């Protein structure tokens, strides 16, 4: 069973529908017990980092998330979920986040007024490493993005794929061992996004790490 | 590079897709869910659905249809029409839509933008606007006045002023639907679209007037639109989404080419 963690940060219907389309057993939940017993974890989210961190805390999910990551359960972050697994976000005046991967989250600062924020739409993603979750996805495939802040992992080995926007080349996908996290929305990225989610349903991190 | 989005627009009337000119003489074109699935398979980047009679008939939006669309496509889609407040917005989002488009409602009660943006995020709230050219009228410095209720009512509000105010209130995107170009298939309203696109820091979607692929190339290059809405030119079968995309690629426009 795949647990889609609900921490009151946005609407998870699309994530659930995408796994349904793949025939995977996915459940939206904020119950620590259900999450701990899941075979795979999806940590999605849209919205602001400050409120998201408060919700994760209020729901008692911080230790749960640390636990499943330590137990090496396959863990997929999406969008805000990806941002808050780093150490710190510039959003909401500065928020300390989960710190599962060293790095920070900063705002786009376009110098060209034609570069609009949020970065909204389909942008090209270039793999910087061979990763099982990017299998059968051609380089330079477009994925759907919608965000105003972007992740900056401290260590280059945590960057799995890159995208360029508004003068910044940022980590479109990042991770470490059993964590794979995307700034884009695979659940809204057509067939190519579904391929990534299907790869996730089959991923055995220990073998690939 | 961020690609320019092609967004088919489906106007829904009695659970059927319809097409009219300037909101008049609507004819039925097909089932919205089937058409959405077809355009998705053919490579459209996003979809937008307007329940065009929901407001006039004072009934809520067709949620079952939104659910069916969410099952049929794996790309973002927006829904507008028949939204009367936060509970409607929430229902639409929970049914699987990414975005809610507000138009007349936002003019009447601008705070709905702030409330929606705070509750669901700015990226969820799209402002639809229907500006009408009113040249040489000193009340409208931009030369365009906002109309509402399917172009039927004037508001006395300047288009650029309204766009800026809506961004301050928290919209994440603006759809500029030219009253003058709507349904003409003679090309987008280039000066109007550019005026709005250059005035706001959020993405702008051009709407109204698309008749051939060159019209889209023009609005991307000359009017700085981030996305373009198409309707009649594909609903009639004259063009397909993939054909339009191929032409735009040839014209050097950044376009999503694999799906």
Short mmCIF file of C-alpha atoms in Angstrom, two decimals:
data_model
loop_
_atom_site.label_atom_id
_atom_site.label_comp_id
_atom_site.label_asym_id
_atom_site.label_seq_id
_atom_site.Cartn_x
_atom_site.Cartn_y
_atom_site.Cartn_z
CA UNK A 1 0.00 0.00 0.00
CA UNK A 2 1.16 3.50 -0.87
CA UNK A 3 0.43 6.14 1.79
CA UNK A 4 -0.15 9.63 0.42
CA UNK A 5 0.53 11.85 3.43
CA UNK A 6 -2.21 14.40 4.04
CA UNK A 7 -0.88 17.30 6.09
CA UNK A 8 -3.55 19.81 5.02
CA UNK A 9 -1.29 21.30 2.38
CA UNK A 10 -3.38 21.34 -0.71
CA UNK A 11 -5.46 18.97 -2.61
CA UNK A 12 -4.29 15.40 -3.02
CA UNK A 13 -7.04 14.18 -5.36
CA UNK A 14 -4.82 14.33 -8.45
CA UNK A 15 -2.06 12.31 -6.80
CA UNK A 16 -4.52 9.63 -5.74
CA UNK A 17 -6.19 9.55 -9.20
CA UNK A 18 -2.81 9.11 -10.90
CA UNK A 19 -1.98 6.06 -8.75
CA UNK A 20 -5.51 4.75 -9.33
CA UNK A 21 -4.88 5.01 -13.06
CA UNK A 22 -1.79 2.81 -12.59
CA UNK A 23 -3.83 0.27 -10.63
CA UNK A 24 -1.77 0.94 -7.49
CA UNK A 25 -3.32 0.75 -4.01
CA UNK A 26 -2.84 4.30 -2.73
CA UNK A 27 -4.50 5.84 0.31
CA UNK A 28 -4.67 9.46 1.45
CA UNK A 29 -3.94 9.49 5.18
CA UNK A 30 -2.58 11.49 8.10
CA UNK A 31 -2.63 8.51 10.48
CA UNK A 32 0.94 7.82 11.74
CA UNK A 33 0.18 4.12 12.10
CA UNK A 34 -1.04 3.74 8.53
CA UNK A 35 1.97 5.70 7.29
CA UNK A 36 4.45 3.58 9.28
CA UNK A 37 2.98 0.39 7.87
CA UNK A 38 2.90 1.51 4.25
CA UNK A 39 5.18 -0.05 1.62
CA UNK A 40 5.77 3.34 0.01
CA UNK A 41 5.27 6.94 1.02
CA UNK A 42 4.25 9.92 -1.09
CA UNK A 43 4.76 13.35 0.46
CA UNK A 44 3.01 15.87 -1.82
CA UNK A 45 1.71 19.35 -1.12
CA UNK A 46 1.07 22.81 -2.46
CA UNK A 47 0.86 26.03 -0.51
CA UNK A 48 3.18 27.88 1.84
CA UNK A 49 6.08 26.35 3.78
CA UNK A 50 5.23 28.02 7.11
CA UNK A 51 1.70 26.66 7.35
CA UNK A 52 2.84 23.29 6.01
CA UNK A 53 5.47 22.88 8.74
CA UNK A 54 2.98 23.87 11.42
CA UNK A 55 0.51 21.28 10.10
CA UNK A 56 3.13 18.52 9.96
CA UNK A 57 3.97 19.33 13.57
CA UNK A 58 0.36 19.63 14.78
CA UNK A 59 -0.53 16.30 13.22
CA UNK A 60 2.39 14.69 15.06
CA UNK A 61 3.97 13.59 11.78
CA UNK A 62 7.56 14.79 12.17
CA UNK A 63 8.82 11.68 13.95
CA UNK A 64 6.68 9.50 11.67
CA UNK A 65 8.36 10.95 8.59
CA UNK A 66 11.84 10.59 10.12
CA UNK A 67 11.00 7.01 11.00
CA UNK A 68 9.91 5.91 7.54
CA UNK A 69 12.92 7.61 5.98
CA UNK A 70 15.29 5.84 8.40
CA UNK A 71 13.55 2.53 7.72
CA UNK A 72 14.49 3.04 4.05
CA UNK A 73 10.90 2.91 2.85
CA UNK A 74 10.68 4.33 -0.71
CA UNK A 75 9.75 7.98 -0.26
CA UNK A 76 8.52 10.32 -3.02
CA UNK A 77 8.35 14.07 -2.38
CA UNK A 78 6.35 16.33 -4.71
CA UNK A 79 6.49 20.15 -4.94
CA UNK A 80 6.02 21.60 -1.43
CA UNK A 81 6.71 18.13 -0.03
CA UNK A 82 10.10 18.28 -1.75
CA UNK A 83 10.85 21.76 -0.45
CA UNK A 84 10.15 20.99 3.19
CA UNK A 85 12.43 17.93 3.31
CA UNK A 86 15.37 20.37 2.98
CA UNK A 87 16.71 22.39 5.96
CA UNK A 88 15.29 25.83 5.43
CA UNK A 89 12.88 27.82 3.27
CA UNK A 90 12.98 31.55 2.56
CA UNK A 91 9.18 31.54 2.35
CA UNK A 92 7.01 33.22 5.03
CA UNK A 93 9.96 35.22 6.36
CA UNK A 94 12.12 32.11 6.81
CA UNK A 95 11.06 28.68 8.07
CA UNK A 96 13.17 25.83 9.41
CA UNK A 97 12.00 22.67 7.71
CA UNK A 98 12.51 18.91 8.12
CA UNK A 99 16.20 18.72 7.24
CA UNK A 100 16.14 15.23 5.69
CA UNK A 101 18.48 16.43 2.95
CA UNK A 102 20.92 19.36 3.42
CA UNK A 103 19.84 22.41 1.48
CA UNK A 104 17.59 25.42 1.28
CA UNK A 105 14.64 26.79 -0.69
CA UNK A 106 14.82 30.25 -2.26
CA UNK A 107 12.55 32.50 -4.32
CA UNK A 108 12.87 33.10 -8.05
CA UNK A 109 14.32 36.59 -8.65
CA UNK A 110 13.66 37.25 -12.34
CA UNK A 111 15.70 40.02 -13.92
CA UNK A 112 13.61 39.87 -17.11
CA UNK A 113 10.02 41.04 -16.42
CA UNK A 114 8.82 38.52 -19.00
CA UNK A 115 9.78 35.71 -16.61
CA UNK A 116 6.62 35.45 -14.55
CA UNK A 117 6.35 34.10 -11.01
CA UNK A 118 4.92 31.56 -10.27
CA UNK A 119 6.92 29.41 -12.70
CA UNK A 120 3.79 27.83 -14.17
CA UNK A 121 3.64 25.34 -16.99
CA UNK A 122 5.64 22.66 -18.77
CA UNK A 123 9.42 22.91 -18.61
CA UNK A 124 12.24 20.67 -19.77
CA UNK A 125 13.94 18.41 -17.27
CA UNK A 126 17.51 17.23 -17.81
CA UNK A 127 18.69 14.23 -15.80
CA UNK A 128 22.04 14.77 -14.12
CA UNK A 129 22.31 11.17 -12.98
CA UNK A 130 20.93 7.79 -13.94
CA UNK A 131 18.20 7.02 -11.47
CA UNK A 132 15.67 4.17 -11.55
CA UNK A 133 12.80 6.65 -11.19
CA UNK A 134 13.85 8.34 -14.42
CA UNK A 135 13.95 5.07 -16.37
CA UNK A 136 12.12 5.13 -19.72
CA UNK A 137 11.82 8.92 -19.57
CA UNK A 138 13.68 10.65 -22.42
CA UNK A 139 16.04 13.46 -21.43
CA UNK A 140 14.59 16.94 -21.96
CA UNK A 141 11.04 15.67 -21.40
CA UNK A 142 8.69 18.36 -20.16
CA UNK A 143 7.00 18.13 -16.77
CA UNK A 144 4.36 20.38 -15.23
CA UNK A 145 5.63 22.93 -12.68
CA UNK A 146 3.86 25.47 -10.53
CA UNK A 147 5.96 27.15 -7.83
CA UNK A 148 7.53 30.46 -6.78
CA UNK A 149 10.37 29.03 -4.66
CA UNK A 150 12.90 26.40 -5.73
CA UNK A 151 15.09 23.84 -3.95
CA UNK A 152 18.87 24.22 -3.66
CA UNK A 153 20.47 21.08 -2.18
CA UNK A 154 23.91 21.73 -0.61
CA UNK A 155 25.57 18.72 -2.21
CA UNK A 156 25.71 18.15 -5.97
CA UNK A 157 25.26 14.39 -5.47
CA UNK A 158 21.72 15.07 -4.21
CA UNK A 159 20.74 16.71 -7.53
CA UNK A 160 19.13 14.14 -9.82
CA UNK A 161 17.73 16.41 -12.55
CA UNK A 162 17.79 20.07 -13.48
CA UNK A 163 15.51 22.69 -14.98
CA UNK A 164 16.24 26.27 -15.95
CA UNK A 165 13.87 29.18 -15.34
CA UNK A 166 14.18 32.92 -14.71
CA UNK A 167 17.96 32.79 -14.81
CA UNK A 168 18.21 29.91 -12.32
CA UNK A 169 19.16 26.30 -13.01
CA UNK A 170 17.67 24.44 -10.11
CA UNK A 171 17.18 20.86 -8.87
CA UNK A 172 13.97 19.68 -10.53
CA UNK A 173 14.54 16.30 -8.86
CA UNK A 174 16.70 15.58 -5.85
CA UNK A 175 17.16 12.90 -3.24
CA UNK A 176 19.29 10.51 -1.30
CA UNK A 177 19.08 6.71 -0.91
CA UNK A 178 15.34 5.97 -0.48
CA UNK A 179 14.23 9.57 -1.05
CA UNK A 180 13.31 10.83 -4.51
CA UNK A 181 11.72 14.25 -4.64
CA UNK A 182 10.51 16.39 -7.52
CA UNK A 183 9.75 20.08 -7.77
CA UNK A 184 7.41 19.29 -10.69
CA UNK A 185 4.09 17.46 -10.51
CA UNK A 186 4.40 13.96 -12.01
CA UNK A 187 0.70 13.39 -11.28
CA UNK A 188 -0.17 16.21 -13.71
CA UNK A 189 2.54 15.57 -16.29
CA UNK A 190 0.68 13.31 -18.69
CA UNK A 191 2.05 9.93 -19.69
CA UNK A 192 5.63 10.87 -18.83
CA UNK A 193 4.60 11.76 -15.30
CA UNK A 194 2.73 8.47 -14.99
CA UNK A 195 5.91 6.67 -16.09
CA UNK A 196 7.78 8.24 -13.18
CA UNK A 197 5.03 7.24 -10.74
CA UNK A 198 5.02 3.72 -12.16
CA UNK A 199 8.80 3.57 -11.70
CA UNK A 200 8.23 4.61 -8.09
CA UNK A 201 5.73 1.79 -7.50
CA UNK A 202 8.44 -0.71 -8.57
CA UNK A 203 11.46 0.95 -6.97
CA UNK A 204 13.68 -0.97 -4.55
CA UNK A 205 16.07 1.70 -3.26
CA UNK A 206 18.51 -0.61 -1.43
CA UNK A 207 19.34 -2.42 -4.60
CA UNK A 208 19.88 0.75 -6.60
CA UNK A 209 21.71 2.83 -3.98
CA UNK B 1 12.98 26.56 -21.27
CA UNK B 2 9.40 27.06 -20.15
CA UNK B 3 7.12 26.12 -23.03
CA UNK B 4 4.08 28.12 -24.14
CA UNK B 5 0.84 26.40 -23.22
CA UNK B 6 -2.00 25.53 -25.62
CA UNK B 7 -5.29 25.35 -23.72
CA UNK B 8 -8.51 24.10 -25.35
CA UNK B 9 -11.55 25.78 -23.85
CA UNK B 10 -14.79 23.87 -23.46
CA UNK B 11 -17.91 25.95 -22.91
CA UNK B 12 -20.47 23.70 -21.25
CA UNK B 13 -24.22 24.10 -21.57
CA UNK B 14 -26.52 21.34 -20.33
CA UNK B 15 -23.60 18.90 -20.07
CA UNK B 16 -22.63 19.52 -23.73
CA UNK B 17 -19.77 21.49 -25.21
CA UNK B 18 -21.13 24.44 -27.16
CA UNK B 19 -19.67 27.19 -29.25
CA UNK B 20 -21.12 30.59 -29.98
CA UNK B 21 -19.96 33.98 -31.14
CA UNK B 22 -19.97 36.65 -28.45
CA UNK B 23 -22.02 34.35 -26.20
CA UNK B 24 -24.82 34.14 -28.81
CA UNK B 25 -26.20 31.35 -31.02
CA UNK B 26 -24.57 28.47 -29.18
CA UNK B 27 -24.47 25.16 -31.04
CA UNK B 28 -23.78 21.77 -29.47
CA UNK B 29 -20.45 20.13 -30.32
CA UNK B 30 -20.13 17.05 -28.13
CA UNK B 31 -19.57 15.44 -24.76
CA UNK B 32 -17.12 17.40 -22.57
CA UNK B 33 -15.40 14.37 -21.05
CA UNK B 34 -14.87 12.68 -24.41
CA UNK B 35 -13.57 15.89 -25.97
CA UNK B 36 -11.26 16.54 -23.01
CA UNK B 37 -9.80 13.03 -23.33
CA UNK B 38 -9.30 13.47 -27.07
CA UNK B 39 -7.46 16.80 -26.69
CA UNK B 40 -5.36 15.35 -23.86
CA UNK B 41 -4.32 12.41 -26.04
CA UNK B 42 -3.48 14.85 -28.81
CA UNK B 43 -1.07 16.81 -26.60
CA UNK B 44 -2.87 19.83 -25.18
CA UNK B 45 -1.05 21.29 -22.18
CA UNK B 46 -4.00 22.18 -20.02
CA UNK B 47 -7.79 22.46 -20.29
CA UNK B 48 -10.39 24.96 -19.19
CA UNK B 49 -14.12 24.35 -18.68
CA UNK B 50 -16.70 27.08 -18.34
CA UNK B 51 -20.16 26.12 -17.17
CA UNK B 52 -21.55 29.04 -19.14
CA UNK B 53 -25.13 28.94 -17.92
CA UNK B 54 -24.59 27.97 -14.27
CA UNK B 55 -24.49 31.59 -13.04
CA UNK B 56 -27.48 32.73 -15.06
CA UNK B 57 -29.49 29.72 -13.90
CA UNK B 58 -28.30 30.27 -10.32
CA UNK B 59 -27.20 26.67 -9.90
CA UNK B 60 -23.87 25.25 -8.76
CA UNK B 61 -21.33 23.90 -11.17
CA UNK B 62 -21.66 20.32 -12.48
CA UNK B 63 -19.32 18.57 -10.02
CA UNK B 64 -19.90 15.10 -11.47
CA UNK B 65 -18.54 16.34 -14.78
CA UNK B 66 -15.44 17.78 -13.06
CA UNK B 67 -14.86 14.36 -11.44
CA UNK B 68 -15.16 12.55 -14.74
CA UNK B 69 -12.72 14.91 -16.40
CA UNK B 70 -10.24 14.40 -13.54
CA UNK B 71 -10.41 10.66 -14.16
CA UNK B 72 -9.94 11.05 -17.90
CA UNK B 73 -6.91 13.38 -18.10
CA UNK B 74 -3.52 13.65 -16.37
CA UNK B 75 -2.91 17.34 -17.02
CA UNK B 76 -4.01 20.45 -15.14
CA UNK B 77 -7.43 21.87 -15.78
CA UNK B 78 -9.36 24.94 -14.67
CA UNK B 79 -13.07 25.27 -14.06
CA UNK B 80 -15.19 28.41 -14.10
CA UNK B 81 -18.83 29.41 -14.01
CA UNK B 82 -21.26 28.86 -11.18
CA UNK B 83 -18.69 29.53 -8.46
CA UNK B 84 -20.34 31.54 -5.73
CA UNK B 85 -17.86 31.31 -2.87
CA UNK B 86 -15.21 29.31 -1.03
CA UNK B 87 -17.35 26.16 -0.56
CA UNK B 88 -17.85 25.92 -4.35
CA UNK B 89 -14.12 26.43 -4.91
CA UNK B 90 -13.29 23.67 -2.47
CA UNK B 91 -15.75 21.26 -4.10
CA UNK B 92 -14.24 21.90 -7.53
CA UNK B 93 -10.67 21.41 -6.29
CA UNK B 94 -11.52 18.25 -4.35
CA UNK B 95 -13.17 16.86 -7.49
CA UNK B 96 -9.73 17.05 -9.15
CA UNK B 97 -9.43 20.45 -10.84
CA UNK B 98 -6.20 22.45 -10.33
CA UNK B 99 -7.59 25.91 -10.83
CA UNK B 100 -10.74 27.91 -10.37
CA UNK B 101 -11.54 30.73 -12.72
CA UNK B 102 -13.45 33.69 -11.29
CA UNK B 103 -14.75 36.54 -13.42
CA UNK B 104 -18.03 38.32 -12.64
CA UNK B 105 -17.87 37.08 -9.05
CA UNK B 106 -14.47 38.70 -8.52
CA UNK B 107 -15.69 42.04 -9.91
CA UNK B 108 -18.69 41.99 -7.60
CA UNK B 109 -16.79 40.73 -4.54
CA UNK B 110 -13.01 41.26 -5.04
CA UNK B 111 -12.20 39.86 -1.57
CA UNK B 112 -13.14 36.39 -2.89
CA UNK B 113 -9.74 36.44 -4.63
CA UNK B 114 -7.90 37.04 -1.37
CA UNK B 115 -9.95 34.42 0.47
CA UNK B 116 -9.49 31.82 -2.26
CA UNK B 117 -5.81 32.56 -2.58
CA UNK B 118 -5.24 32.26 1.16
CA UNK B 119 -7.29 29.09 1.45
CA UNK B 120 -5.99 27.19 -1.58
CA UNK B 121 -2.90 29.05 -2.84
CA UNK B 122 -2.52 31.76 -5.48
CA UNK B 123 -1.75 29.14 -8.16
CA UNK B 124 -5.35 27.88 -7.83
CA UNK B 125 -7.04 31.21 -8.44
CA UNK B 126 -7.33 32.40 -12.03
CA UNK B 127 -8.89 35.74 -12.89
CA UNK B 128 -10.92 35.65 -16.08
CA UNK B 129 -11.51 39.11 -17.52
CA UNK B 130 -13.59 40.27 -20.49
CA UNK B 131 -12.25 43.68 -21.57
CA UNK B 132 -13.97 45.72 -24.27
CA UNK B 133 -12.14 48.35 -26.36
CA UNK B 134 -13.33 51.86 -25.42
CA UNK B 135 -10.86 54.11 -27.25
CA UNK B 136 -10.67 57.81 -26.39
CA UNK B 137 -12.75 57.48 -23.23
CA UNK B 138 -10.92 59.37 -20.47
CA UNK B 139 -12.45 57.13 -17.81
CA UNK B 140 -10.34 54.22 -19.09
CA UNK B 141 -6.62 55.11 -19.37
CA UNK B 142 -5.77 51.68 -20.84
CA UNK B 143 -8.46 52.03 -23.51
CA UNK B 144 -10.29 48.92 -22.26
CA UNK B 145 -13.24 48.52 -19.91
CA UNK B 146 -14.05 45.36 -17.96
CA UNK B 147 -17.43 43.82 -18.80
CA UNK B 148 -19.17 41.04 -16.88
CA UNK B 149 -21.96 38.50 -17.21
CA UNK B 150 -21.02 37.37 -20.70
CA UNK B 151 -20.20 40.89 -21.98
CA UNK B 152 -23.72 42.03 -21.09
CA UNK B 153 -22.81 44.49 -18.33
CA UNK B 154 -20.33 47.35 -18.21
CA UNK B 155 -18.49 47.91 -14.94
CA UNK B 156 -16.75 51.26 -15.32
CA UNK B 157 -13.47 49.53 -14.34
CA UNK B 158 -10.27 49.99 -16.33
CA UNK B 159 -8.75 46.69 -17.52
CA UNK B 160 -5.12 47.32 -16.49
CA UNK B 161 -6.17 48.77 -13.15
CA UNK B 162 -8.28 45.66 -12.48
CA UNK B 163 -5.47 43.29 -13.50
CA UNK B 164 -3.04 44.97 -11.08
CA UNK B 165 -5.57 45.01 -8.27
CA UNK B 166 -6.38 41.32 -8.78
CA UNK B 167 -2.67 40.44 -8.55
CA UNK B 168 -2.42 42.42 -5.30
CA UNK B 169 -5.41 40.46 -4.02
CA UNK B 170 -3.67 37.20 -4.88
CA UNK B 171 -4.56 35.78 -8.32
CA UNK B 172 -1.90 33.44 -9.74
CA UNK B 173 -2.83 33.86 -13.40
CA UNK B 174 -4.98 36.07 -15.62
CA UNK B 175 -7.01 34.99 -18.67
CA UNK B 176 -7.56 37.97 -20.96
CA UNK B 177 -10.62 37.26 -23.09
CA UNK B 178 -11.12 40.04 -25.60
CA UNK B 179 -14.78 40.89 -26.12
CA UNK B 180 -13.90 42.35 -29.51
CA UNK B 181 -12.00 39.28 -30.74
CA UNK B 182 -14.14 36.57 -29.12
CA UNK B 183 -15.49 34.08 -31.62
CA UNK B 184 -14.22 36.01 -34.65
CA UNK B 185 -11.36 33.57 -35.39
CA UNK B 186 -9.58 36.59 -36.89
CA UNK B 187 -6.66 36.56 -34.43
CA UNK B 188 -6.08 37.39 -30.77
CA UNK B 189 -6.31 40.97 -29.49
CA UNK B 190 -2.57 41.66 -29.58
CA UNK B 191 -2.35 45.19 -28.09
CA UNK B 192 -4.79 44.34 -25.27
CA UNK B 193 -3.03 41.08 -24.36
CA UNK B 194 0.37 42.73 -24.39
CA UNK B 195 -0.88 45.61 -22.27
CA UNK B 196 -2.00 43.21 -19.54
CA UNK B 197 0.96 40.80 -19.90
CA UNK B 198 3.45 43.64 -19.49
CA UNK B 199 1.54 45.15 -16.56
CA UNK B 200 1.47 42.13 -14.22
CA UNK B 201 4.10 39.77 -12.75
CA UNK B 202 1.89 36.64 -13.08
CA UNK B 203 1.33 34.48 -16.19
CA UNK B 204 -1.18 35.80 -18.74
CA UNK B 205 -3.35 33.61 -20.98
CA UNK B 206 -4.64 35.05 -24.25
CA UNK B 207 -8.22 34.18 -25.16
CA UNK B 208 -10.61 35.02 -27.97
CA UNK B 209 -9.99 35.11 -31.70
CA UNK B 210 -7.80 32.07 -32.39
CA UNK B 211 -8.43 30.92 -35.96
CA UNK B 212 -5.14 29.44 -37.16
CA UNK B 213 -1.69 28.47 -35.77
CA UNK B 214 -0.14 31.77 -36.93
CA UNK B 215 -2.52 33.60 -34.58
CA UNK B 216 -0.98 31.68 -31.68
CA UNK B 217 2.58 32.37 -32.84
CA UNK B 218 1.68 36.08 -33.05
CA UNK B 219 0.21 36.28 -29.57
CA UNK B 220 3.21 34.47 -28.04
CA UNK B 221 5.78 36.58 -29.87
CA UNK B 222 4.13 39.97 -30.05
CA UNK B 223 1.87 40.04 -27.00
CA UNK B 224 4.10 38.13 -24.52
CA UNK B 225 1.31 35.69 -23.66
CA UNK B 226 2.38 32.70 -21.56
CA UNK B 227 -0.47 30.55 -22.85
CA UNK B 228 -3.24 30.69 -25.43
CA UNK B 229 -6.80 29.42 -25.36
CA UNK B 230 -8.25 27.81 -28.46
CA UNK B 231 -11.80 26.66 -29.10
CA UNK B 232 -13.63 26.87 -32.43
CA UNK B 233 -10.58 26.08 -34.57
CA UNK B 234 -10.26 22.63 -32.99
CA UNK B 235 -13.89 21.96 -32.03
CA UNK B 236 -14.89 22.12 -35.69
CA UNK B 237 -12.12 19.69 -36.65
CA UNK B 238 -10.40 22.23 -38.88
CA UNK B 239 -7.18 21.85 -36.88
CA UNK B 240 -5.91 19.38 -34.31
CA UNK B 241 -3.86 20.26 -31.24
CA UNK B 242 -0.88 18.28 -32.50
CA UNK B 243 -1.01 20.05 -35.89
CA UNK B 244 -1.06 23.44 -34.20
CA UNK B 245 1.88 22.44 -32.01
CA UNK B 246 3.88 21.22 -35.00
CA UNK B 247 3.34 24.56 -36.76
CA UNK B 248 4.39 26.50 -33.66
CA UNK B 249 7.55 24.42 -33.34
CA UNK B 250 8.37 25.32 -36.95
CA UNK B 251 7.80 28.98 -36.08
CA UNK B 252 10.42 28.66 -33.34
CA UNK B 253 8.03 28.88 -30.37
CA UNK B 254 9.02 26.72 -27.36
CA UNK B 255 6.35 24.02 -27.24
CA UNK B 256 5.97 20.72 -25.39
CA UNK B 257 6.61 18.16 -28.09
CA UNK B 258 6.42 14.77 -26.39
CA UNK B 259 3.45 13.47 -24.49
#
